[in-house]
Structure formats: structure tokens, C-alpha cells
PDB file of C-alpha atoms in Angstrom:
ATOM      1  CA  UNK S 277     -59.756  24.046  44.634  1.00 50.00           C
ATOM      2  CA  UNK S 278     -57.574  24.711  41.622  1.00 50.00           C
ATOM      3  CA  UNK S 279     -59.003  23.937  38.214  1.00 53.00           C
ATOM      4  CA  UNK S 280     -57.384  20.860  36.666  1.00 50.00           C
ATOM      5  CA  UNK S 281     -56.007  22.949  33.808  1.00 55.00           C
ATOM      6  CA  UNK S 282     -54.135  25.273  36.212  1.00 54.00           C
ATOM      7  CA  UNK S 283     -52.903  22.338  38.280  1.00 52.00           C
ATOM      8  CA  UNK S 284     -51.502  20.690  35.163  1.00 57.00           C
ATOM      9  CA  UNK S 285     -49.705  23.916  34.222  1.00 59.00           C
ATOM     10  CA  UNK S 286     -48.271  24.159  37.726  1.00 51.00           C
ATOM     11  CA  UNK S 287     -47.112  20.536  37.639  1.00 53.00           C
ATOM     12  CA  UNK S 288     -45.615  21.071  34.182  1.00 59.00           C
ATOM     13  CA  UNK S 289     -43.518  23.910  35.614  1.00 59.00           C
ATOM     14  CA  UNK S 290     -42.617  22.241  38.920  1.00 54.00           C
ATOM     15  CA  UNK S 291     -41.502  18.837  37.629  1.00 55.00           C
ATOM     16  CA  UNK S 292     -38.551  20.219  35.600  1.00 56.00           C
ATOM     17  CA  UNK S 293     -37.568  22.430  38.541  1.00 60.00           C
ATOM     18  CA  UNK S 294     -37.554  19.554  41.002  1.00 52.00           C
ATOM     19  CA  UNK S 295     -35.673  17.334  38.551  1.00 51.00           C
ATOM     20  CA  UNK S 296     -33.141  20.139  37.960  1.00 56.00           C
ATOM     21  CA  UNK S 297     -32.620  20.596  41.683  1.00 52.00           C
ATOM     22  CA  UNK S 298     -32.095  16.906  42.277  1.00 57.00           C
ATOM     23  CA  UNK S 299     -29.677  16.637  39.365  1.00 56.00           C
ATOM     24  CA  UNK S 300     -27.878  19.777  40.554  1.00 56.00           C
ATOM     25  CA  UNK S 301     -27.503  18.377  44.050  1.00 52.00           C
ATOM     26  CA  UNK S 302     -26.209  15.067  42.757  1.00 55.00           C
ATOM     27  CA  UNK S 303     -23.810  16.967  40.495  1.00 51.00           C
ATOM     28  CA  UNK S 304     -22.562  18.907  43.522  1.00 53.00           C
ATOM     29  CA  UNK S 305     -22.014  15.692  45.442  1.00 46.00           C
ATOM     30  CA  UNK S 306     -20.117  14.199  42.519  1.00 42.00           C
ATOM     31  CA  UNK S 307     -17.912  17.285  42.174  1.00 43.00           C
ATOM     32  CA  UNK S 308     -17.312  17.285  45.899  1.00 46.00           C
ATOM     33  CA  UNK S 309     -16.544  13.581  45.997  1.00 42.00           C
ATOM     34  CA  UNK S 310     -14.054  13.830  43.160  1.00 41.00           C
ATOM     35  CA  UNK S 311     -11.992  16.750  44.433  1.00 44.00           C
ATOM     36  CA  UNK S 312      -9.601  14.089  45.648  1.00 41.00           C
ATOM     37  CA  UNK S 313      -8.991  10.883  43.756  1.00 41.00           C
ATOM     38  CA  UNK S 314     -11.822   8.404  43.907  1.00 40.00           C
ATOM     39  CA  UNK S 315     -11.528   4.917  45.231  1.00 39.00           C
ATOM     40  CA  UNK S 316     -11.080   3.619  41.686  1.00 36.00           C
ATOM     41  CA  UNK S 317      -8.376   6.199  40.907  1.00 38.00           C
ATOM     42  CA  UNK S 318      -6.458   5.169  44.020  1.00 41.00           C
ATOM     43  CA  UNK S 319      -6.261   1.547  42.868  1.00 40.00           C
ATOM     44  CA  UNK S 320      -3.532   0.774  40.321  1.00 41.00           C
ATOM     45  CA  UNK S 321      -4.654   1.150  36.687  1.00 39.00           C
ATOM     46  CA  UNK S 322      -4.293  -2.539  35.898  1.00 38.00           C
ATOM     47  CA  UNK S 323      -6.802  -3.329  38.658  1.00 43.00           C
ATOM     48  CA  UNK S 324      -9.409  -0.630  37.964  1.00 44.00           C
ATOM     49  CA  UNK S 325     -11.684  -2.616  35.671  1.00 45.00           C
ATOM     50  CA  UNK S 326     -14.501  -3.789  37.913  1.00 57.00           C
ATOM     51  CA  UNK S 327     -13.448  -2.894  41.435  1.00 66.00           C
ATOM     52  CA  UNK S 328     -15.025  -5.589  43.566  1.00 80.00           C
ATOM     53  CA  UNK S 329     -16.480  -5.078  46.997  1.00 83.00           C
ATOM     54  CA  UNK S 330     -13.587  -7.095  48.367  1.00 87.00           C
ATOM     55  CA  UNK S 331     -11.038  -4.808  46.703  1.00 88.00           C
ATOM     56  CA  UNK S 332     -12.877  -1.726  47.935  1.00 85.00           C
ATOM     57  CA  UNK S 333     -13.027  -3.166  51.453  1.00 89.00           C
ATOM     58  CA  UNK S 334      -9.310  -3.993  51.294  1.00 92.00           C
ATOM     59  CA  UNK S 335      -8.572  -0.439  50.147  1.00 92.00           C
ATOM     60  CA  UNK S 336     -10.635   0.979  53.000  1.00 94.00           C
ATOM     61  CA  UNK S 337      -8.804  -1.265  55.487  1.00 95.00           C
ATOM     62  CA  UNK S 338      -5.503   0.017  54.090  1.00 95.00           C
ATOM     63  CA  UNK S 339      -6.652   3.629  54.573  1.00 95.00           C
ATOM     64  CA  UNK S 340      -7.919   2.832  58.065  1.00 95.00           C
ATOM     65  CA  UNK S 341      -4.498   1.380  58.896  1.00 96.00           C
ATOM     66  CA  UNK S 342      -2.859   4.517  57.477  1.00 95.00           C
ATOM     67  CA  UNK S 343      -4.866   6.828  59.726  1.00 96.00           C
ATOM     68  CA  UNK S 344      -4.213   4.573  62.726  1.00 96.00           C
ATOM     69  CA  UNK S 345      -0.481   4.887  62.085  1.00 97.00           C
ATOM     70  CA  UNK S 346      -0.678   8.651  61.518  1.00 96.00           C
ATOM     71  CA  UNK S 347      -3.879  10.112  62.918  1.00 95.00           C
ATOM     72  CA  UNK S 348      -2.929  13.586  61.626  1.00 97.00           C
ATOM     73  CA  UNK S 349      -2.673  12.527  57.945  1.00 95.00           C
ATOM     74  CA  UNK S 350      -5.363  14.729  56.372  1.00 96.00           C
ATOM     75  CA  UNK S 351      -4.802  13.249  52.912  1.00 96.00           C
ATOM     76  CA  UNK S 352      -5.486   9.697  54.130  1.00 96.00           C
ATOM     77  CA  UNK S 353      -8.495  10.855  56.154  1.00 97.00           C
ATOM     78  CA  UNK S 354      -9.865  12.611  53.062  1.00 96.00           C
ATOM     79  CA  UNK S 355      -9.395   9.524  50.876  1.00 95.00           C
ATOM     80  CA  UNK S 356     -11.014   7.417  53.582  1.00 96.00           C
ATOM     81  CA  UNK S 357     -13.971   9.801  53.896  1.00 96.00           C
ATOM     82  CA  UNK S 358     -14.506   9.707  50.127  1.00 94.00           C
ATOM     83  CA  UNK S 359     -14.192   5.914  50.068  1.00 93.00           C
ATOM     84  CA  UNK S 360     -16.802   5.612  52.827  1.00 94.00           C
ATOM     85  CA  UNK S 361     -19.064   7.954  50.854  1.00 91.00           C
ATOM     86  CA  UNK S 362     -18.672   5.860  47.700  1.00 89.00           C
ATOM     87  CA  UNK S 363     -19.536   2.729  49.676  1.00 89.00           C
ATOM     88  CA  UNK S 364     -22.629   4.398  51.166  1.00 91.00           C
ATOM     89  CA  UNK S 365     -21.208   4.294  54.706  1.00 94.00           C
ATOM     90  CA  UNK S 366     -22.412   7.790  55.585  1.00 95.00           C
ATOM     91  CA  UNK S 367     -21.932   7.515  59.369  1.00 97.00           C
ATOM     92  CA  UNK S 368     -18.309   6.495  58.854  1.00 97.00           C
ATOM     93  CA  UNK S 369     -17.843   9.270  56.285  1.00 97.00           C
ATOM     94  CA  UNK S 370     -19.236  11.777  58.797  1.00 98.00           C
ATOM     95  CA  UNK S 371     -16.749  10.537  61.409  1.00 98.00           C
ATOM     96  CA  UNK S 372     -13.868  10.818  58.931  1.00 98.00           C
ATOM     97  CA  UNK S 373     -14.822  14.367  57.879  1.00 98.00           C
ATOM     98  CA  UNK S 374     -15.153  15.305  61.541  1.00 98.00           C
ATOM     99  CA  UNK S 375     -11.621  14.000  62.126  1.00 98.00           C
ATOM    100  CA  UNK S 376     -10.347  16.051  59.160  1.00 98.00           C
ATOM    101  CA  UNK S 377     -11.889  19.142  60.738  1.00 98.00           C
ATOM    102  CA  UNK S 378     -10.273  18.393  64.105  1.00 98.00           C
ATOM    103  CA  UNK S 379      -6.906  18.434  62.329  1.00 98.00           C
ATOM    104  CA  UNK S 380      -7.669  21.258  59.910  1.00 98.00           C
ATOM    105  CA  UNK S 381     -10.555  23.317  61.367  1.00 98.00           C
ATOM    106  CA  UNK S 382     -10.437  25.965  58.625  1.00 98.00           C
ATOM    107  CA  UNK S 383     -11.141  23.541  55.742  1.00 97.00           C
ATOM    108  CA  UNK S 384     -14.218  24.977  54.021  1.00 97.00           C
ATOM    109  CA  UNK S 385     -14.354  22.099  51.537  1.00 96.00           C
ATOM    110  CA  UNK S 386     -14.400  19.509  54.319  1.00 97.00           C
ATOM    111  CA  UNK S 387     -17.328  21.327  55.946  1.00 98.00           C
ATOM    112  CA  UNK S 388     -19.121  21.281  52.581  1.00 97.00           C
ATOM    113  CA  UNK S 389     -18.511  17.541  52.219  1.00 96.00           C
ATOM    114  CA  UNK S 390     -19.622  16.975  55.812  1.00 97.00           C
ATOM    115  CA  UNK S 391     -22.830  18.859  55.052  1.00 98.00           C
ATOM    116  CA  UNK S 392     -23.481  16.631  52.048  1.00 96.00           C
ATOM    117  CA  UNK S 393     -23.001  13.564  54.247  1.00 97.00           C
ATOM    118  CA  UNK S 394     -25.376  14.899  56.893  1.00 98.00           C
ATOM    119  CA  UNK S 395     -27.987  15.483  54.198  1.00 97.00           C
ATOM    120  CA  UNK S 396     -27.501  11.970  52.827  1.00 96.00           C
ATOM    121  CA  UNK S 397     -27.855  10.728  56.407  1.00 96.00           C
ATOM    122  CA  UNK S 398     -31.193  12.574  56.743  1.00 97.00           C
ATOM    123  CA  UNK S 399     -29.861  15.191  59.176  1.00 98.00           C
ATOM    124  CA  UNK S 400     -30.823  18.448  57.417  1.00 98.00           C
ATOM    125  CA  UNK S 401     -30.207  20.788  60.356  1.00 98.00           C
ATOM    126  CA  UNK S 402     -26.660  19.504  60.786  1.00 98.00           C
ATOM    127  CA  UNK S 403     -26.189  19.757  57.016  1.00 98.00           C
ATOM    128  CA  UNK S 404     -27.232  23.427  57.083  1.00 98.00           C
ATOM    129  CA  UNK S 405     -24.880  24.121  60.006  1.00 98.00           C
ATOM    130  CA  UNK S 406     -21.960  22.501  58.159  1.00 98.00           C
ATOM    131  CA  UNK S 407     -22.674  24.432  54.962  1.00 98.00           C
ATOM    132  CA  UNK S 408     -22.943  27.692  56.921  1.00 98.00           C
ATOM    133  CA  UNK S 409     -19.602  27.001  58.627  1.00 98.00           C
ATOM    134  CA  UNK S 410     -18.067  26.361  55.181  1.00 98.00           C
ATOM    135  CA  UNK S 411     -19.440  29.715  53.997  1.00 98.00           C
ATOM    136  CA  UNK S 412     -18.186  31.451  57.143  1.00 98.00           C
ATOM    137  CA  UNK S 413     -14.695  30.163  56.326  1.00 98.00           C
ATOM    138  CA  UNK S 414     -14.955  30.937  52.603  1.00 98.00           C
ATOM    139  CA  UNK S 415     -17.641  33.406  51.592  1.00 97.00           C
ATOM    140  CA  UNK S 416     -17.059  32.461  47.946  1.00 97.00           C
ATOM    141  CA  UNK S 417     -17.885  28.776  48.491  1.00 97.00           C
ATOM    142  CA  UNK S 418     -20.757  28.615  46.009  1.00 97.00           C
ATOM    143  CA  UNK S 419     -21.145  24.845  46.397  1.00 96.00           C
ATOM    144  CA  UNK S 420     -21.910  25.199  50.103  1.00 98.00           C
ATOM    145  CA  UNK S 421     -24.259  28.116  49.414  1.00 97.00           C
ATOM    146  CA  UNK S 422     -26.048  26.163  46.670  1.00 97.00           C
ATOM    147  CA  UNK S 423     -26.462  23.179  48.992  1.00 97.00           C
ATOM    148  CA  UNK S 424     -27.956  25.404  51.698  1.00 98.00           C
ATOM    149  CA  UNK S 425     -30.700  26.140  49.176  1.00 96.00           C
ATOM    150  CA  UNK S 426     -31.096  22.461  48.310  1.00 96.00           C
ATOM    151  CA  UNK S 427     -31.603  21.465  51.946  1.00 98.00           C
ATOM    152  CA  UNK S 428     -33.909  24.397  52.659  1.00 97.00           C
ATOM    153  CA  UNK S 429     -36.048  23.697  49.602  1.00 96.00           C
ATOM    154  CA  UNK S 430     -36.167  19.903  49.523  1.00 96.00           C
ATOM    155  CA  UNK S 431     -35.686  18.840  53.126  1.00 97.00           C
ATOM    156  CA  UNK S 432     -37.087  21.714  55.158  1.00 97.00           C
ATOM    157  CA  UNK S 433     -39.711  23.018  52.720  1.00 97.00           C
ATOM    158  CA  UNK S 434     -38.546  26.625  53.050  1.00 97.00           C
ATOM    159  CA  UNK S 435     -38.872  27.974  49.515  1.00 97.00           C
ATOM    160  CA  UNK S 436     -38.270  31.644  50.397  1.00 97.00           C
ATOM    161  CA  UNK S 437     -34.998  30.999  52.241  1.00 97.00           C
ATOM    162  CA  UNK S 438     -33.869  28.584  49.522  1.00 97.00           C
ATOM    163  CA  UNK S 439     -34.389  31.321  46.935  1.00 97.00           C
ATOM    164  CA  UNK S 440     -32.320  33.713  49.069  1.00 97.00           C
ATOM    165  CA  UNK S 441     -29.511  31.153  49.269  1.00 97.00           C
ATOM    166  CA  UNK S 442     -29.540  30.629  45.498  1.00 97.00           C
ATOM    167  CA  UNK S 443     -29.651  34.384  44.882  1.00 97.00           C
ATOM    168  CA  UNK S 444     -26.408  34.620  46.877  1.00 97.00           C
ATOM    169  CA  UNK S 445     -24.902  32.008  44.548  1.00 97.00           C
ATOM    170  CA  UNK S 446     -26.078  34.055  41.551  1.00 96.00           C
ATOM    171  CA  UNK S 447     -24.504  37.191  43.047  1.00 97.00           C
ATOM    172  CA  UNK S 448     -21.190  35.404  43.656  1.00 96.00           C
ATOM    173  CA  UNK S 449     -21.071  33.521  40.386  1.00 96.00           C
ATOM    174  CA  UNK S 450     -23.729  34.622  37.853  1.00 93.00           C
ATOM    175  CA  UNK S 451     -22.717  31.885  35.401  1.00 94.00           C
ATOM    176  CA  UNK S 452     -23.041  29.092  37.994  1.00 95.00           C
ATOM    177  CA  UNK S 453     -24.571  26.283  35.982  1.00 94.00           C
ATOM    178  CA  UNK S 454     -26.402  23.201  37.165  1.00 91.00           C
ATOM    179  CA  UNK S 455     -25.728  19.826  35.603  1.00 89.00           C
ATOM    180  CA  UNK S 456     -28.921  20.314  33.578  1.00 91.00           C
ATOM    181  CA  UNK S 457     -27.366  23.297  31.808  1.00 93.00           C
ATOM    182  CA  UNK S 458     -29.680  25.675  33.660  1.00 94.00           C
ATOM    183  CA  UNK S 459     -28.021  28.714  35.245  1.00 95.00           C
ATOM    184  CA  UNK S 460     -28.583  29.521  38.879  1.00 95.00           C
ATOM    185  CA  UNK S 461     -30.594  32.592  37.887  1.00 94.00           C
ATOM    186  CA  UNK S 462     -32.857  30.471  35.692  1.00 94.00           C
ATOM    187  CA  UNK S 463     -33.401  28.173  38.662  1.00 95.00           C
ATOM    188  CA  UNK S 464     -34.269  31.116  40.903  1.00 95.00           C
ATOM    189  CA  UNK S 465     -36.672  32.504  38.307  1.00 94.00           C
ATOM    190  CA  UNK S 466     -38.337  29.099  37.871  1.00 94.00           C
ATOM    191  CA  UNK S 467     -38.818  28.558  41.594  1.00 94.00           C
ATOM    192  CA  UNK S 468     -40.239  32.064  42.046  1.00 93.00           C
ATOM    193  CA  UNK S 469     -43.025  31.391  39.515  1.00 90.00           C
TER     194      UNK S 469
END
């Protein structure tokens, strides 16, 4: 048994770490989702205030029609994948990202986005595989590498491997900063304690 005092100290250290990791992951998803224009940005400016579910559904139908007309249109598939993500339709987003990768199999960013969708869909092993494929295609893809650590730490409970993944991020980009303002090295140091 741990004395209550030591347990409280441990909890005091772990809570900010866990919160930082969650915020960092969400920040990564947001950055990933906004690499192409969001659903709101794709709707004319005079219609952006309060995009209704009906408008979003109409926009998605339009994108679905676009990809039916031209199944090789990566831009439309990407917009559709992001729109599905924003609507919480993760299975459909996964299918759209998979289609993007059939057309453009060397798209590291699409593999990263696919990994995020697999994680959101509670498929951590597939998420890891997608992130690793993204890294294989672009060894400098720090977002994919960071997300490997997120999945290992939070979903698979593998602290040691998560630390290794984040140390790779620190080696690639020492100033990599989480949305909390914490650097990747500070995160690594915190998790090691």
C-alpha cells in the first residue's frame, strides 16, 4: 500500500500529464482536420453563421455526388472525409480516407488522419498501423509519431513505448509544443517521473 500522502503527490503529478495528453491529442485532431477547409469554410460566407444539420447534410450529399461523378477526385474525397469527421460519422470518414489512399497511396497526411479516425472509432491497433505507415512514408511526420505515443499510452497502456515514440518527436522537432504550451520534452520528462 502507498501512504495517502505519496498517492496524493502521484495524483497531483499525473492529472496534469493526462490532461495535457488529452488536450494535445485533441489539438492534433483539430490541426489535422483543418489542413483542408472545414465544412463551415466550404459553405459561402453569407451562410456560415449557424450551419444547421440540414445544411451540413446537404453539403455532404453534394460532396458524395461529386465523388460519384469523379471517383478519383482526391480533393472532394478529402473534404468529404473531413465533413464526416466533423459530423462524428467515423466509419464513413474511415471509408473516405481509405478511398483517398487507394487513389494516392503515398499520402502520409491521409494515413495520419485515418489513424485518428481509427482511434476515435476505438480501433487502437489499426490506428497504430496507420500512424506507422504515415511515418514510413514521411519520417518527419511528427503528428503521426506523436499520435503513436497517444494511442500507446492512453489506449494500450504501454507507457515505455509511448515515451519512446514521444522521444522520437523530440528528436525530430525539439520545440514541438502541445496545445497546453508544454514542450514534447517536458511531456516526456513528466511521464517518466
